[in-house]
Coordinates of C-alpha atoms in Angstrom, one line a residue:
X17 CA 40.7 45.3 9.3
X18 CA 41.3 46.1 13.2
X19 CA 40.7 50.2 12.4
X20 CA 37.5 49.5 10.7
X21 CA 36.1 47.8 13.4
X22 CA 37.3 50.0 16.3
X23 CA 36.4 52.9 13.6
X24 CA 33.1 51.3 13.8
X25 CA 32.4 50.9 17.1
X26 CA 33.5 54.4 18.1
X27 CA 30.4 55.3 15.6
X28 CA 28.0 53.0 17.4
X29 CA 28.8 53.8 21.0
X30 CA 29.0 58.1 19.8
X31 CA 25.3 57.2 18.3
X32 CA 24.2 55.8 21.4
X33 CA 25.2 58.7 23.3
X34 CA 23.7 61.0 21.1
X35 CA 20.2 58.9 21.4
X36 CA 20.4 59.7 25.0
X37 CA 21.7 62.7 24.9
X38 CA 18.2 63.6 22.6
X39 CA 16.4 61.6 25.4
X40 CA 17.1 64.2 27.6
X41 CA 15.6 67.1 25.4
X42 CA 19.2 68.3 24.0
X43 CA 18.5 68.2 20.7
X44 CA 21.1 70.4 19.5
X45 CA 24.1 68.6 21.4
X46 CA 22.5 65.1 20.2
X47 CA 22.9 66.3 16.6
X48 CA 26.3 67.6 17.2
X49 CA 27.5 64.5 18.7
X50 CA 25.9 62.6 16.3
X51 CA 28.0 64.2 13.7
X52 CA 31.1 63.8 15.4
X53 CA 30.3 60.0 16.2
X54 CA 29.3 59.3 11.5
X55 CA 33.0 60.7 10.8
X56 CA 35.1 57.7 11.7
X57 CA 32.5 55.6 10.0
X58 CA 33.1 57.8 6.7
X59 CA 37.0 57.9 6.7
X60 CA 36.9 54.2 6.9
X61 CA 34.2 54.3 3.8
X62 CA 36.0 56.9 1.5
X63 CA 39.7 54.7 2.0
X64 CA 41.3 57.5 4.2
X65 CA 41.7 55.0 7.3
X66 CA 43.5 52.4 5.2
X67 CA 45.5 55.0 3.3
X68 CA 46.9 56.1 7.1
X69 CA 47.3 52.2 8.0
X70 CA 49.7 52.0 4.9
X71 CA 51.5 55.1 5.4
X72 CA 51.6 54.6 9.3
X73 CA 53.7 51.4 8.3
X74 CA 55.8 52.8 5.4
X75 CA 59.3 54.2 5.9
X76 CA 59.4 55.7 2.5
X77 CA 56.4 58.1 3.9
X78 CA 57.8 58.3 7.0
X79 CA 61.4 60.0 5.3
X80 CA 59.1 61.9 3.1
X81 CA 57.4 63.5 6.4
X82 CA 61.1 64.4 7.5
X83 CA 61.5 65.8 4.2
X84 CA 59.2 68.0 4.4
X85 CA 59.2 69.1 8.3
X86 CA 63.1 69.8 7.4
X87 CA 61.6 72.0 4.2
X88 CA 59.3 73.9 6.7
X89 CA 62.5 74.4 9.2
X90 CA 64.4 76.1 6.4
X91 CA 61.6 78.2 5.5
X92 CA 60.9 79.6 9.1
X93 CA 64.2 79.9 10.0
X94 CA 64.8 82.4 6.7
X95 CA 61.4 83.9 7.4
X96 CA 62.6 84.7 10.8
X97 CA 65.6 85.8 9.9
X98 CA 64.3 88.1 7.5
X99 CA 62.0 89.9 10.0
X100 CA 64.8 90.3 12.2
X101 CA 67.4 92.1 9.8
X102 CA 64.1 94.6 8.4
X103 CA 62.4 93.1 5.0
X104 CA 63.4 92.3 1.6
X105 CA 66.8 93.0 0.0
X106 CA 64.9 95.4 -2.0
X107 CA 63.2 97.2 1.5
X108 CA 66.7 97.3 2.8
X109 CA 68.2 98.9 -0.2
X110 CA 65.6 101.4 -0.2
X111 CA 66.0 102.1 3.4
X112 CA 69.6 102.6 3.2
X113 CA 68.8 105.5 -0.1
X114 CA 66.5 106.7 2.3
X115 CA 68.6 107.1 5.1
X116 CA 71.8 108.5 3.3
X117 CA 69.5 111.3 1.9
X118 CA 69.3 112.6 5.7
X119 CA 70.5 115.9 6.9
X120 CA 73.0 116.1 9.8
X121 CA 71.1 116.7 12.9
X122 CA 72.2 120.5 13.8
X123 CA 70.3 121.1 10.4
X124 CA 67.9 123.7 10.8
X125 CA 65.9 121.8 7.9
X126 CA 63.8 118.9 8.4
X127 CA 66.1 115.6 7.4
X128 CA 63.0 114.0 5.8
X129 CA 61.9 116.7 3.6
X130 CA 59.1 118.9 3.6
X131 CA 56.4 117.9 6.1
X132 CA 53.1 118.6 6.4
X133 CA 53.0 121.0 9.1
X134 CA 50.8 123.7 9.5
X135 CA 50.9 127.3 8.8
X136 CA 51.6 129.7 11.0
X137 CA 48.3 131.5 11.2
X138 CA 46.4 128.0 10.9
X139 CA 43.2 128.5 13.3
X140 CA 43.9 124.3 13.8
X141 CA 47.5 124.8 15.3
X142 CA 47.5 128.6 16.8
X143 CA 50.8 129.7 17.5
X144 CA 51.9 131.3 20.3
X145 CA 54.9 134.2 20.8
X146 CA 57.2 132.7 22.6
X147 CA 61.1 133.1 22.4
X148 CA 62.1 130.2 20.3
X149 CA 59.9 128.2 17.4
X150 CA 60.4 125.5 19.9
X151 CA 59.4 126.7 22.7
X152 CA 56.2 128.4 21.2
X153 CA 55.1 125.3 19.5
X154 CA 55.4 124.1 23.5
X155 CA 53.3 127.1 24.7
X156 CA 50.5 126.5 22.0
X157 CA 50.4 123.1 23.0
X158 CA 50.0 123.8 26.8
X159 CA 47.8 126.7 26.0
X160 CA 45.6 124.0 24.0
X161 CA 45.4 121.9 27.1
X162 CA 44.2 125.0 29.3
X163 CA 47.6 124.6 31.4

């Protein structure tokens, strides 16, 4: 009874504002406040308020709120724990088949496989004659770059 009335009253003196508020030629605030001051006045008609006085009072929904903030724990906690060791058991089994198919690094191959460089007399990547296939990939990048 004592959250209808002040539910009430809020909607009266948010009305009032919003009368003066359109006194002074700000229509679109009045209308907004006005909007904000009818809510209280339609939680109160639709049951909500009285459904919160009930449950505000209840230990039963009190226990079930610690029920379910201790659900949402668990599930962060394994969400965040899951982003820190890399995925899914399936995305870490899968990384691991991908990773033992690597080549030792003083391979002269590519560990990955086959990339998707370009050829050698590609106009997009020109090479340049250098000593090494390192080094002239170097030159044809500083040559690029006008250095």
């Amino acid at each position: 009874m004592i959250a209808e009335t002040v539910c009430s009253a809020v909607s009266a003196a948010g009305l009032g504002i919003a009368v003066v508020t359109a006194y002074r030629k700000r229509f679109l605030a009045a209308t907004r406040i006005a909007a904000y001051s009818l809510v209280p006045v339609g939680l109160v008609m639709t049951g909500v308020v009285g459904w919160l006085a009930d449950t505000a009072f209840s230990p039963t929904a009190w226990a079930g709120f610690g029920v379910l903030g201790a659900a949402w724990l668990l599930f962060a906690g394994t969400r965040a724990v899951e982003r820190r060791r890399g995925g899914t058991r399936a995305e870490r089994r899968a990384a691991r088949a991908n990773q033992a198919e690597a080549v030792a690094p003083a391979a002269s191959a590519p560990s990955l496989g086959a990339g998707t460089r370009p050829a050698a007399g590609s106009a997009t990547a020109p090479r340049a004659t250098g000593s090494g296939d390192d080094f002239g990939d170097i030159e044809a990048i500083l040559k690029k770059h006008g250095i």
